Coordinates of C-alpha atoms in Angstrom, one line a residue:
X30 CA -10.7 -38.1 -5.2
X31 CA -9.8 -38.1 -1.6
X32 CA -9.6 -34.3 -1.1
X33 CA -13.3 -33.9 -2.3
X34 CA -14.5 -36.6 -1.0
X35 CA -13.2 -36.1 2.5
X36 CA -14.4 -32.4 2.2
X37 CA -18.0 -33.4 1.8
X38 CA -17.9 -35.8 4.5
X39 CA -16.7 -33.5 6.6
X40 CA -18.6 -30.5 5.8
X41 CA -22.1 -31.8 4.2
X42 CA -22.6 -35.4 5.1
X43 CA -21.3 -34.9 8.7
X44 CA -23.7 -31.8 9.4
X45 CA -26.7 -33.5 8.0
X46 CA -26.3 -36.7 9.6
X47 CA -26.1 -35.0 12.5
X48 CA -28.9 -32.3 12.3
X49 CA -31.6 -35.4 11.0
X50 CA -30.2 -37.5 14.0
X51 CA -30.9 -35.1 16.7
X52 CA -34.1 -34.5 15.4
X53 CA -35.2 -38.3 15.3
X54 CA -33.4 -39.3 18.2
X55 CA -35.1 -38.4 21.7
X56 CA -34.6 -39.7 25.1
X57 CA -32.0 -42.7 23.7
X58 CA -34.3 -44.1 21.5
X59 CA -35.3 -43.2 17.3
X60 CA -38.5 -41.5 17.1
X61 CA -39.6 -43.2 13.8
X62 CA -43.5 -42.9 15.1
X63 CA -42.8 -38.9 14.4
X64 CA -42.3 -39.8 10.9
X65 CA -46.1 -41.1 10.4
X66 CA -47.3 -38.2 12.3
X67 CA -45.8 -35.6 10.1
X68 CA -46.6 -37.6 7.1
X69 CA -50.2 -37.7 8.2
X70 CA -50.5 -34.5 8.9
X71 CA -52.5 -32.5 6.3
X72 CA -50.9 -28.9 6.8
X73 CA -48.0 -30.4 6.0
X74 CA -49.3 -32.7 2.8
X75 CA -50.4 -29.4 2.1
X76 CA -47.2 -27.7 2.0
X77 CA -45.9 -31.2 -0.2
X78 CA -48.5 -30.7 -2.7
X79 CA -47.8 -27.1 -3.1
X80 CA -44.1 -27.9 -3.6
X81 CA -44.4 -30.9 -6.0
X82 CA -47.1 -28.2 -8.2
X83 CA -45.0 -25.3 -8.1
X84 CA -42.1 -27.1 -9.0
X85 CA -44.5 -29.3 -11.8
X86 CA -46.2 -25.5 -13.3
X87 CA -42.9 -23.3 -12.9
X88 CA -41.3 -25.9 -15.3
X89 CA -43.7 -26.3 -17.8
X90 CA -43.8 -22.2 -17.8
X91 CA -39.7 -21.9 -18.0
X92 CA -39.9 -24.3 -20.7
X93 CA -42.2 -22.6 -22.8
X94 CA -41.0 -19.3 -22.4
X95 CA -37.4 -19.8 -22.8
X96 CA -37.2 -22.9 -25.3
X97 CA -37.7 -19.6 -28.1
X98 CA -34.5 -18.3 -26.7
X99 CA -33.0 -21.3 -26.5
X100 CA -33.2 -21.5 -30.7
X101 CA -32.2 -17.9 -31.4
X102 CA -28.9 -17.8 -29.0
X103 CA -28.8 -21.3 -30.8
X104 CA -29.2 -20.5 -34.5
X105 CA -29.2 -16.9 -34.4
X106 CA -26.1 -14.2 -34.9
X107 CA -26.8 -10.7 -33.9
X108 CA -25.3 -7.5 -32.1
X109 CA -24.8 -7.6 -28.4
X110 CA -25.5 -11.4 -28.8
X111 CA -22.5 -11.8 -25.9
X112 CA -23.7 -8.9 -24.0
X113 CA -27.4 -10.5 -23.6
X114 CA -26.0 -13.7 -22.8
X115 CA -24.6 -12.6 -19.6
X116 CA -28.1 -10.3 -19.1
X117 CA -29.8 -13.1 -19.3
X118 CA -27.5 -15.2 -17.0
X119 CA -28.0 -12.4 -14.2
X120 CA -31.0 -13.5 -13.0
X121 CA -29.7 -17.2 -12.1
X122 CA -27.0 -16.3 -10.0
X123 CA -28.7 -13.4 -8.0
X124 CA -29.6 -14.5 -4.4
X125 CA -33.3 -15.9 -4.2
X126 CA -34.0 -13.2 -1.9
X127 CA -33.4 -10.4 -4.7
X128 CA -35.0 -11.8 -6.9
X129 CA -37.8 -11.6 -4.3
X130 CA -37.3 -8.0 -3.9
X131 CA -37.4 -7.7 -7.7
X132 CA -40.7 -8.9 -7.9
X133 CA -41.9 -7.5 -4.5
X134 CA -40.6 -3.6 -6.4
X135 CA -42.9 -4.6 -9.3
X136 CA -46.0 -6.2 -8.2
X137 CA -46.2 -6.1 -4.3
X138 CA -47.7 -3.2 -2.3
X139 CA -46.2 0.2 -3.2
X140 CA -44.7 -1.5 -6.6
X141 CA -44.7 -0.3 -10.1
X142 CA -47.7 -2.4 -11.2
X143 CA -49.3 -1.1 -7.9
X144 CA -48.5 2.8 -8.4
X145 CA -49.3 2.7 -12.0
X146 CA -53.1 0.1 -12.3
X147 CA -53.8 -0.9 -8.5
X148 CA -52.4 -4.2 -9.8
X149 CA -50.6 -6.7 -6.8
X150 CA -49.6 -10.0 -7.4
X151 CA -47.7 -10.6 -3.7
X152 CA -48.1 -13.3 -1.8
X153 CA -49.7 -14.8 -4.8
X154 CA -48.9 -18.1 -6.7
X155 CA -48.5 -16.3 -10.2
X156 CA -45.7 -14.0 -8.8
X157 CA -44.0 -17.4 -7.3
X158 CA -44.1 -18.8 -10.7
X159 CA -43.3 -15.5 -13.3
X160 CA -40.1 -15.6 -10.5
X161 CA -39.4 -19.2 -10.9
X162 CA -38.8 -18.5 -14.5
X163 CA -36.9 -15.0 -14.2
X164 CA -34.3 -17.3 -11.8
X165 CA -34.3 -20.3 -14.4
X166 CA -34.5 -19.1 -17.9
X167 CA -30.7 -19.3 -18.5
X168 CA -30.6 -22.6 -17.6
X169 CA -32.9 -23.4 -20.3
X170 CA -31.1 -21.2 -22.6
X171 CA -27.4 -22.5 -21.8
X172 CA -28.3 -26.5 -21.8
X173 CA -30.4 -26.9 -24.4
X174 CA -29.0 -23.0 -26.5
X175 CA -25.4 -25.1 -26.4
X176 CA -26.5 -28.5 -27.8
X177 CA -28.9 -27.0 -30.2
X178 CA -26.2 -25.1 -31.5
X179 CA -24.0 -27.9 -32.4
X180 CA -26.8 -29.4 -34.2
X181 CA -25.9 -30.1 -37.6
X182 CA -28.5 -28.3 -39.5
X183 CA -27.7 -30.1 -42.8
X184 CA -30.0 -33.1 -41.3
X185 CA -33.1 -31.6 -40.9
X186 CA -32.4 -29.7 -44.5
X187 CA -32.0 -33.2 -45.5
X188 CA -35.4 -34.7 -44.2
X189 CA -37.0 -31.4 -45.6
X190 CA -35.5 -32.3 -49.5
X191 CA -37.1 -35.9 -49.3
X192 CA -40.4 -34.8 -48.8
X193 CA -40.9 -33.8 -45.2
X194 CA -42.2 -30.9 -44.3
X195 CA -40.9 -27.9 -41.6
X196 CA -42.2 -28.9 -38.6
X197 CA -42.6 -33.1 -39.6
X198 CA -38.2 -32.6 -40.0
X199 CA -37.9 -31.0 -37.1
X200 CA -39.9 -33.3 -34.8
X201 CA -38.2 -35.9 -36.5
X202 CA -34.2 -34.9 -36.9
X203 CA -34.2 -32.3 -34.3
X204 CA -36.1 -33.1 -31.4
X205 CA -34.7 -36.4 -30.8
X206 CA -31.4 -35.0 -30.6
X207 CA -32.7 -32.1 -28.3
X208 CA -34.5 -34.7 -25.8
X209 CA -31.7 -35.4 -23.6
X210 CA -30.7 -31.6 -23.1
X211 CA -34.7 -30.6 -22.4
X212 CA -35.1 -33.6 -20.6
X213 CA -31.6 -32.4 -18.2
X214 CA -32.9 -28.8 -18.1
X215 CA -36.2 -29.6 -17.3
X216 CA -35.0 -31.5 -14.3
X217 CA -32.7 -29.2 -12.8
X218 CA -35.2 -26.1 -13.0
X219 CA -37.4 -28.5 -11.3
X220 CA -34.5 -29.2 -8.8
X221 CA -34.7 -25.4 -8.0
X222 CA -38.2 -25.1 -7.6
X223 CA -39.1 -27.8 -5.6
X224 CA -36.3 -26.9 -3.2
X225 CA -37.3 -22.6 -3.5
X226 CA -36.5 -20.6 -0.3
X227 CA -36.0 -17.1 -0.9
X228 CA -38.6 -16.1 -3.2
X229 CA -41.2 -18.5 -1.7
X230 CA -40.6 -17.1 1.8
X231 CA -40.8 -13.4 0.1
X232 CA -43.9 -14.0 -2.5
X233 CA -45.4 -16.3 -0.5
X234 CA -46.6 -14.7 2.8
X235 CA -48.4 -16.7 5.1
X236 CA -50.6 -19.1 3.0
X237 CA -48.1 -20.3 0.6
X238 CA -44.6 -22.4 2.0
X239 CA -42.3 -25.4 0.2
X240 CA -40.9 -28.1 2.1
X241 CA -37.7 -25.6 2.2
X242 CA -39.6 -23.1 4.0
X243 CA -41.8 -25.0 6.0
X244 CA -38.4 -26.6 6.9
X245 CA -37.2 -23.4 7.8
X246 CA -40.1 -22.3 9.7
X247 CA -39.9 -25.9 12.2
X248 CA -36.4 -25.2 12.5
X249 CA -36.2 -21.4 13.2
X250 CA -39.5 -20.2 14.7
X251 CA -40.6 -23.3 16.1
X252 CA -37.4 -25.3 17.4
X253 CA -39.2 -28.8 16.1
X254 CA -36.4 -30.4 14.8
X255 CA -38.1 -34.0 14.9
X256 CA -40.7 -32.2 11.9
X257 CA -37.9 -30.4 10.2
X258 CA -35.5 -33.9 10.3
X259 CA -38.8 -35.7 9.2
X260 CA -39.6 -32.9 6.0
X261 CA -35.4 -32.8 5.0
X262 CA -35.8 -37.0 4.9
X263 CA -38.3 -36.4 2.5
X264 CA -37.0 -34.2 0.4
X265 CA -33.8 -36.0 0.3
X266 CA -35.3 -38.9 -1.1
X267 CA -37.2 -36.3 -3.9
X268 CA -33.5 -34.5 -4.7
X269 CA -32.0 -38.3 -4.9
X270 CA -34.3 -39.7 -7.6
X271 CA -34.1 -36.4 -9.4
X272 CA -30.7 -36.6 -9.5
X273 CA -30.9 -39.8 -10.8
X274 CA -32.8 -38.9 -13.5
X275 CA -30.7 -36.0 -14.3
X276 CA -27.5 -38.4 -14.4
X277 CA -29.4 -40.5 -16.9
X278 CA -30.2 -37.9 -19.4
X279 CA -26.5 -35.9 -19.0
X280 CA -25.4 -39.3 -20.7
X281 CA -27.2 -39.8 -22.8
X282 CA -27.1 -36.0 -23.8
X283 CA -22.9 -36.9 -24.0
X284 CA -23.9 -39.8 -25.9
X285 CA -26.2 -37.8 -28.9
X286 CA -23.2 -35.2 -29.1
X287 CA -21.1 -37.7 -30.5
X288 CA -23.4 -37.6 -33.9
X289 CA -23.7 -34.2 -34.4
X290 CA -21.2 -31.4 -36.2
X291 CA -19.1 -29.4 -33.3
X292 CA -19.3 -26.2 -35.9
X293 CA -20.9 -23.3 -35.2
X294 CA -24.6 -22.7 -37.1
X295 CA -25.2 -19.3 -36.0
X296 CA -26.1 -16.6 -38.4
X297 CA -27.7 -13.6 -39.0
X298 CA -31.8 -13.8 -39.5
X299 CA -33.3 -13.8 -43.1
X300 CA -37.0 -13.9 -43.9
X301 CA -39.6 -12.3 -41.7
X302 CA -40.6 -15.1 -39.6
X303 CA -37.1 -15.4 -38.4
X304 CA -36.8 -11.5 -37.6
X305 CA -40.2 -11.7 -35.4
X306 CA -38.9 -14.4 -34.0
X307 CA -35.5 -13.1 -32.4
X308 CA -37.8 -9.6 -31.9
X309 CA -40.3 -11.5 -29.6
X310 CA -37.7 -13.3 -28.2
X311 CA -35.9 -9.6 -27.4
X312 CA -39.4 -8.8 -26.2
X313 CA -40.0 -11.3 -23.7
X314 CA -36.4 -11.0 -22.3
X315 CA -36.9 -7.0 -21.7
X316 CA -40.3 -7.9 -20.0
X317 CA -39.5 -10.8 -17.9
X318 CA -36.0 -10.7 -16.9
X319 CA -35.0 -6.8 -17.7
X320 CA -37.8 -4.8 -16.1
X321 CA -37.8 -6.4 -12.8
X322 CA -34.6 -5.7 -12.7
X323 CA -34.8 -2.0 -13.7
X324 CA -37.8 -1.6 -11.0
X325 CA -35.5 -2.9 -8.7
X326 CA -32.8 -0.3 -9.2
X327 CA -35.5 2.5 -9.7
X328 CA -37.0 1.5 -6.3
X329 CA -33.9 1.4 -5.0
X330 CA -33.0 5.4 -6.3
X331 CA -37.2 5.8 -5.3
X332 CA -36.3 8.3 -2.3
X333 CA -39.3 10.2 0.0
X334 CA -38.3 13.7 -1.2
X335 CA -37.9 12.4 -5.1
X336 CA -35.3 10.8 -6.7
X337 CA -31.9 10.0 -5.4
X338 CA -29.4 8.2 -3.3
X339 CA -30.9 8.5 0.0
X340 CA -30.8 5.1 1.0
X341 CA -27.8 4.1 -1.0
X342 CA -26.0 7.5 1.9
X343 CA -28.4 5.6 4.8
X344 CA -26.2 2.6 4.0
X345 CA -23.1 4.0 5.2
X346 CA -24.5 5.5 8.6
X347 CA -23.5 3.8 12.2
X348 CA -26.1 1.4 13.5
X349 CA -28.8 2.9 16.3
X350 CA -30.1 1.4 18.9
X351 CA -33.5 0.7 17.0
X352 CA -31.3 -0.7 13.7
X353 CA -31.3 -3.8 12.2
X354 CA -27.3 -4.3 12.2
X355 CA -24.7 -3.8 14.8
X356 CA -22.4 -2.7 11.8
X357 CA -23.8 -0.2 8.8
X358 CA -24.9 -2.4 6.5
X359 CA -23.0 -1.4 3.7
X360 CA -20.5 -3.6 5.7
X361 CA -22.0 -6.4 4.0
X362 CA -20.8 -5.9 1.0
X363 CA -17.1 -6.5 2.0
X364 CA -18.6 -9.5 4.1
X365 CA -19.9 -10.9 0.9
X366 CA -16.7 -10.1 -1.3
X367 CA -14.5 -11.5 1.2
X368 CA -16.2 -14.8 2.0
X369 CA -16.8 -15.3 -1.9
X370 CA -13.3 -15.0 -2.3
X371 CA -12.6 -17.7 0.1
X372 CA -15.3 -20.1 -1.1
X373 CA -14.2 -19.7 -4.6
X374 CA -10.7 -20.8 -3.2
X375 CA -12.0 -23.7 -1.9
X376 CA -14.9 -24.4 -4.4
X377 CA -11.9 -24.2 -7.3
X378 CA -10.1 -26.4 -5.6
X379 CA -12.1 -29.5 -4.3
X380 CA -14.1 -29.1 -7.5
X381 CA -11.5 -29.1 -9.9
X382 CA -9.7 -32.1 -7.9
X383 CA -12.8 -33.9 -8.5
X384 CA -13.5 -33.2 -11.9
X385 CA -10.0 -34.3 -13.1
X386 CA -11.0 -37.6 -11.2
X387 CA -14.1 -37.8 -12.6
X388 CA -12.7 -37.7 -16.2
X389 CA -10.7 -39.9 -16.1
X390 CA -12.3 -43.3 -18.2
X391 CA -13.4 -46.2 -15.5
X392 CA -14.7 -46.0 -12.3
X393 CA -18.5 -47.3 -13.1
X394 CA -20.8 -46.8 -10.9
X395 CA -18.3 -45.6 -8.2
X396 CA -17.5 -42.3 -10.0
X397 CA -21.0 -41.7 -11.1
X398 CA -22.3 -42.1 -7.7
X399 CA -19.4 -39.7 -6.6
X400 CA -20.5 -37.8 -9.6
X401 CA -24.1 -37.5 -8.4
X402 CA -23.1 -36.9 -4.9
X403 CA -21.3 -33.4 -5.3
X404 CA -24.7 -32.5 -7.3
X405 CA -26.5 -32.9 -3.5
X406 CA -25.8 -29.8 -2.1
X407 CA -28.0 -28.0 -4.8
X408 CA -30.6 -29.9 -3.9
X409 CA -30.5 -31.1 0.1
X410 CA -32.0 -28.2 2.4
X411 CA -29.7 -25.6 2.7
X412 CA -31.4 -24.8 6.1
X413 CA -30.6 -28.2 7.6
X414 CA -27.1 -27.9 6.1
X415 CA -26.6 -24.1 8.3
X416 CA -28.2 -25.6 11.1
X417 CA -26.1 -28.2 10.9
X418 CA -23.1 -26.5 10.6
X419 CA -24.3 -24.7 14.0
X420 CA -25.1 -28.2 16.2
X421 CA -22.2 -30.3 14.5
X422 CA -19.3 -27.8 13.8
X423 CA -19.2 -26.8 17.8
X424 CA -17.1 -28.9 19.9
X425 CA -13.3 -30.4 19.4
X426 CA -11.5 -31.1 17.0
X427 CA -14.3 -29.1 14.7
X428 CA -15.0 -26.5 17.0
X429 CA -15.9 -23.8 14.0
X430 CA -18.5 -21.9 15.5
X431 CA -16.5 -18.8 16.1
X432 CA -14.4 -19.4 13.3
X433 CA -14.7 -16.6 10.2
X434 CA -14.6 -19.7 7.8
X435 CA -17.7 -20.9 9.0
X436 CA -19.6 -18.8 6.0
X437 CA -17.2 -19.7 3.1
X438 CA -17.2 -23.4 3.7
X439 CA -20.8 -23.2 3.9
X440 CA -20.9 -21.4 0.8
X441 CA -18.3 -23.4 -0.9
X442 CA -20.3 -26.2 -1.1
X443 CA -22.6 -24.7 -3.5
X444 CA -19.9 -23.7 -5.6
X445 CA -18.1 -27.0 -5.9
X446 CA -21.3 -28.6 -8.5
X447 CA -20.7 -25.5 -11.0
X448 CA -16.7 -26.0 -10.6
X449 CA -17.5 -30.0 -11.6
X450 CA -20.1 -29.2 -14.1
X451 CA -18.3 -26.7 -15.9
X452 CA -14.7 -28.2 -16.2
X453 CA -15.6 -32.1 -16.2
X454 CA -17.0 -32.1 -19.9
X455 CA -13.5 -30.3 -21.1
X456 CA -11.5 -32.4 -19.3
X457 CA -13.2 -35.4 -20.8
X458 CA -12.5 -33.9 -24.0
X459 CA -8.3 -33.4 -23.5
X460 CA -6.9 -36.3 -25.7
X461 CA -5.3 -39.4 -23.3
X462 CA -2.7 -39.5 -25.5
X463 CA -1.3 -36.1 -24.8
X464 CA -1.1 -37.4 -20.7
X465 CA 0.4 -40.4 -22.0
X466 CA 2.9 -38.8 -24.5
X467 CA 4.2 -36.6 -21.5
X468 CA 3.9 -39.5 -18.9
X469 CA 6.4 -41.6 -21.4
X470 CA 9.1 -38.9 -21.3
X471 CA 9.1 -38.7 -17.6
X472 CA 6.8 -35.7 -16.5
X473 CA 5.1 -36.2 -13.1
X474 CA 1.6 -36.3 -12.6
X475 CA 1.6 -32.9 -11.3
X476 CA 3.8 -31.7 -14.4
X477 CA 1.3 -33.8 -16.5
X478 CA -1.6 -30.9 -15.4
X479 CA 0.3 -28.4 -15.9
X480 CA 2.1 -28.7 -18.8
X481 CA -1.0 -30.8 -20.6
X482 CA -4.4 -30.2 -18.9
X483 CA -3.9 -26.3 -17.5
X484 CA -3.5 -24.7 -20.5
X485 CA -6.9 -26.8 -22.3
X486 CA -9.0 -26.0 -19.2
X487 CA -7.4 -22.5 -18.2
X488 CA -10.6 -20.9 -19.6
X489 CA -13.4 -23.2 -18.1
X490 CA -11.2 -22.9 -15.0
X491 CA -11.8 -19.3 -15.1
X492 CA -15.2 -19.5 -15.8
X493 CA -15.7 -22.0 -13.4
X494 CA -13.9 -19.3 -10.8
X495 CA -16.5 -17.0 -11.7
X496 CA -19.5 -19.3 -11.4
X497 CA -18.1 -19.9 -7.8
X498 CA -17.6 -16.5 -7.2
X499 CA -21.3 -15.4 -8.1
X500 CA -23.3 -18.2 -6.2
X501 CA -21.0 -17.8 -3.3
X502 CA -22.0 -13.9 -3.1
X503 CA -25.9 -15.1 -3.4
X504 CA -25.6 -18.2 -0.8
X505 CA -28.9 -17.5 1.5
X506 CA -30.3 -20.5 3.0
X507 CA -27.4 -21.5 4.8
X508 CA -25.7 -18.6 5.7
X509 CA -28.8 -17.1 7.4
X510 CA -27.9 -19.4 10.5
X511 CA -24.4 -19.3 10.6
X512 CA -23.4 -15.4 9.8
X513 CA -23.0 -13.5 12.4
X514 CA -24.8 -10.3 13.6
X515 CA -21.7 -8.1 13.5
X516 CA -20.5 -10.1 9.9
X517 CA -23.5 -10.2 7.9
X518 CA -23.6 -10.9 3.9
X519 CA -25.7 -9.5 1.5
X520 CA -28.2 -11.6 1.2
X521 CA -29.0 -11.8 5.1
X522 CA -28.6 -8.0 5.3
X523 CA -31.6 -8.0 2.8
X524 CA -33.7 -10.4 4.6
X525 CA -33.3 -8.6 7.7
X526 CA -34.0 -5.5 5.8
X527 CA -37.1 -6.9 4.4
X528 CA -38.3 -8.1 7.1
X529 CA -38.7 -4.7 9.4
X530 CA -41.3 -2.5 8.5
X531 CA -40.5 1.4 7.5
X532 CA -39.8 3.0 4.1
X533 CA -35.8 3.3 5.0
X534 CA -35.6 -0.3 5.4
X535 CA -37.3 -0.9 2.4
X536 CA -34.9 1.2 0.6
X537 CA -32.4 -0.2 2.1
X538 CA -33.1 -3.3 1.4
X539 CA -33.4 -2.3 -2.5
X540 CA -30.5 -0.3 -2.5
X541 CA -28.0 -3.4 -1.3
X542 CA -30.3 -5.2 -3.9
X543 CA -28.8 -3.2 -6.5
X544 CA -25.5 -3.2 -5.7
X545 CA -25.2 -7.4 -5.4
X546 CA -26.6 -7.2 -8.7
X547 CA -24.4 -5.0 -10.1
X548 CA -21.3 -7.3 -8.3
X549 CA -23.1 -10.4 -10.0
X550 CA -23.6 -9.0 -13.6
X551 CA -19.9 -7.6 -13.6
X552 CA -18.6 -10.8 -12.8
X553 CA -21.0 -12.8 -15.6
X554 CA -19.4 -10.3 -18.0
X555 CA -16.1 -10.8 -17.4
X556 CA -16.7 -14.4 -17.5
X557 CA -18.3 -14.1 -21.0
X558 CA -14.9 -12.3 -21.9
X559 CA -13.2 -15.5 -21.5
X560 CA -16.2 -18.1 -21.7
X561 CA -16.2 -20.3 -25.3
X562 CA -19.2 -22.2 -26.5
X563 CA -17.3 -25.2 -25.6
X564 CA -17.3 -24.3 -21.7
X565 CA -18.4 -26.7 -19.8
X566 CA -22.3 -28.1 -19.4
X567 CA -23.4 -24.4 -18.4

């Protein structure tokens, strides 16, 4: 445990601490009288309320719309069940500020909905929320999809054959079982909401901003770090208790898997409900997640003679002196690849250090304290953590500014929570007794994991590679800060794209789109080459 917990002291408490500090800390003296001035100031309650009802509505929606899908990856057996799996995964791993040009191709000015019915939705709350649930379906899908599956559906066929009926069995067998895994994904899609960046500072325009942009916008356009250090406090405290919560229900969602039947229940549909069901279900998945996608790739092709690759060729040409890059900007996309590669190294391995920690029985409320705390960098500002990395990371003996591995730390430490969430429940699952069996004959503790845990956890491990991999390549919120002009990743390259006015840029921008999707849903397939049901908590 001293390798992971070392490297988020280091590289996450360290860089906080430091950014809040400076912010609080003026002329010698705390500034704690800031604290009641931000807090009384009602732009800013504004910006809180907007962030806590967001968060509050894109959760209810999420929920609603993808607790169906849930049931029929669940229950259901179909063709190209494995293929939409991953389809549907795309979406979650795609940089928040794609998913922002996905929804800015279909709804905004010059979009599908525009060219076709004068319809826009930009800068409006219902294109912030119908966002909020393309980015968080799957993880609806995979929590609760992966416990309901292992539901024992011999219970609730039970309740029905002494007298109750459809709906009383299942609110009565079922839904108790499936509390804890709502409960955990209805936290962590709140999580994401309440701490949106990318597609708020897209959708949103001018009138609508979350504590994550608004911290953005204090720390970036307006240099007041004493508001910024104020709004990251706050939303600190918010990402603590929700992490609290979370760690209550993941136990007792370990806890309610202990009575159920590990077999698979999945099977082919029978009766016409159950056919309209998984049809709808196809239905909703083509509209919401597929189409944005497939604007976003026809905007992309969307060229000012017709059709073609125009911007995808524009990529490859030198900068100007009026363009947005010192580099062409397809250069991005072997920025991207290379510092994914690197975070993945490192996410791989402080993660899996600390899940095999983690797994093992004892600790109390030491490990799940340490348990909780590599679940922070999900949730703390990623903007504070960048700035951070810029005002702490810049004089002896961490003098990193320069350094290329400024980005892959950066975005390893988004990584590490989906390496510990995805190998810690298969690691908890290896039998003692095999570590003890090998211990007894004389094997070393590092001959132990090899010759007992590796080849149990070789496939989370290379899922949990993958998982890495992907949210590495979509790491925004940080990496804006700290990439450089002449080394930018995909994600900034888009932003920057985005955020200069012209039809090229705008291709651009949805051409580079395009292609970090493409990288993302190759990489979700592969992993579902390799994934089992049993993989881990995603």
């Amino acid at each position: 445990m001293a390798l992971p917990a070392a490297f988020f002291a280091v590289f996450f408490a360290y860089p906080v601490l430091t950014i809040v500090g400076r912010g609080l800390r003026a002329d010698g003296s705390w500034q704690w009288g800031r604290a009641a001035e931000v807090l009384g100031d009602s732009d800013l309650l504004h910006v809180l309320w907007f962030t806590v009802w967001q968060a509050a509505a894109s959760t209810a929606l999420t929920l609603l719309i993808a607790l169906p899908g849930a049931y029929v990856f669940a229950r259901y057996e179909f063709p190209g069940k494995r293929l939409l799996r991953a389809v549907v995964t795309v979406p979650f791993v795609l940089p928040t500020v794609v998913v922002g040009s996905a929804f800015l191709a279909l709804v905004g000015r010059g979009g599908l909905l525009d060219d076709l019915w004068g319809v826009r939705l930009d800068t409006s709350v219902w294109a912030i929320l119908l966002a909020h649930v393309f980015f968080n379906y799957a993880v609806v899908v995979r929590t609760v999809g992966g416990l309901w599956g292992a539901l024992d559906p011999r219970q609730e066929e039970a309740a029905r054959v002494l007298g109750a009926g459809r709906f009383a069995a299942w609110r009565r067998v079922t839904l108790p079982a499936l509390a804890p895994a709502v409960a955990a994904a209805a936290l962590m899609v709140f999580l994401f909401t309440f701490t949106s960046f990318g597609i708020v500072q897209i959708l949103g325009g001018p009138r609508f901003a979350t504590l994550e942009v608004e911290i953005y916008r204090q720390t970036a356009d307006f240099l007041d770090l004493p508001t910024a250090a104020v709004l990251t406090l706050l939303q600190f405290a918010a990402v603590l208790a929700l992490l609290g919560l979370h760690a209550w229900t993941v136990r007792r969602r370990e806890s309610a898997l202990k009575l159920v039947d590990a077999a698979r229940t999945a099977r082919r549909p029978r009766g016409a409900g159950q056919w309209a069901l998984l049809w709808s279900t196809l239905a909703v998945i083509a509209v919401l997640l597929v189409l944005p996608l497939a604007v976003l790739v026809e905007r992309s092709l969307a060229g000012p003679d017709g059709h073609g690759l125009v911007f995808y060729r524009a990529l490859r040409a030198a900068a100007g002196a009026d363009s947005t890059f010192t580099v062409p900007p397809l250069t991005a996309l072997w920025n991207s690849l290379a510092y994914a590669v690197a975070a993945t190294a490192v996410a791989v391995l402080v993660g899996g250090l600390a899940a095999a920690a983690l797994a093992r029985r004892g600790g109390g409320r030491l490990v799940r304290g340490f348990d909780a705390l590599l679940m922070l960098p999900l949730g703390v500002s990623a903007v504070t953590v960048g700035f951070g990395f810029l005002i702490a990371l810049d004089e002896p003996p961490l003098n990193l500014r320069a350094s290329w591995w400024l980005v892959p730390l950066a975005q390893a430490l988004v990584g590490v929570p989906f390496v510990v969430r995805t190998m810690l429940p298969v690691l908890r699952a290896v039998d003692g007794r095999l570590r003890e069996a090998a211990a007894v004959l004389g094997a070393t503790p590092w001959q132990v994991w090899r010759e007992v845990d590796l080849p149990l956890v070789r496939r989370a491990l290379l899922v949990a590679a993958g998982f890495a991999f992907a949210v590495s390549l979509g790491e925004f919120g940080a990496t804006v800060f700290i990439a450089s002009p002449d080394r930018p990743t995909l994600p900034v390259a888009v932003a920057r794209l985005l955020g200069r006015a012209g039809e090229l840029n705008y291709g651009q921008a949805m051409a580079l789109s395009t292609i970090l999707m493409v990288v993302c849903a190759a990489a979700l397939l592969a992993l579902e080459r390799v994934r089992t049901d049993r993989t881990g908590e995603f």
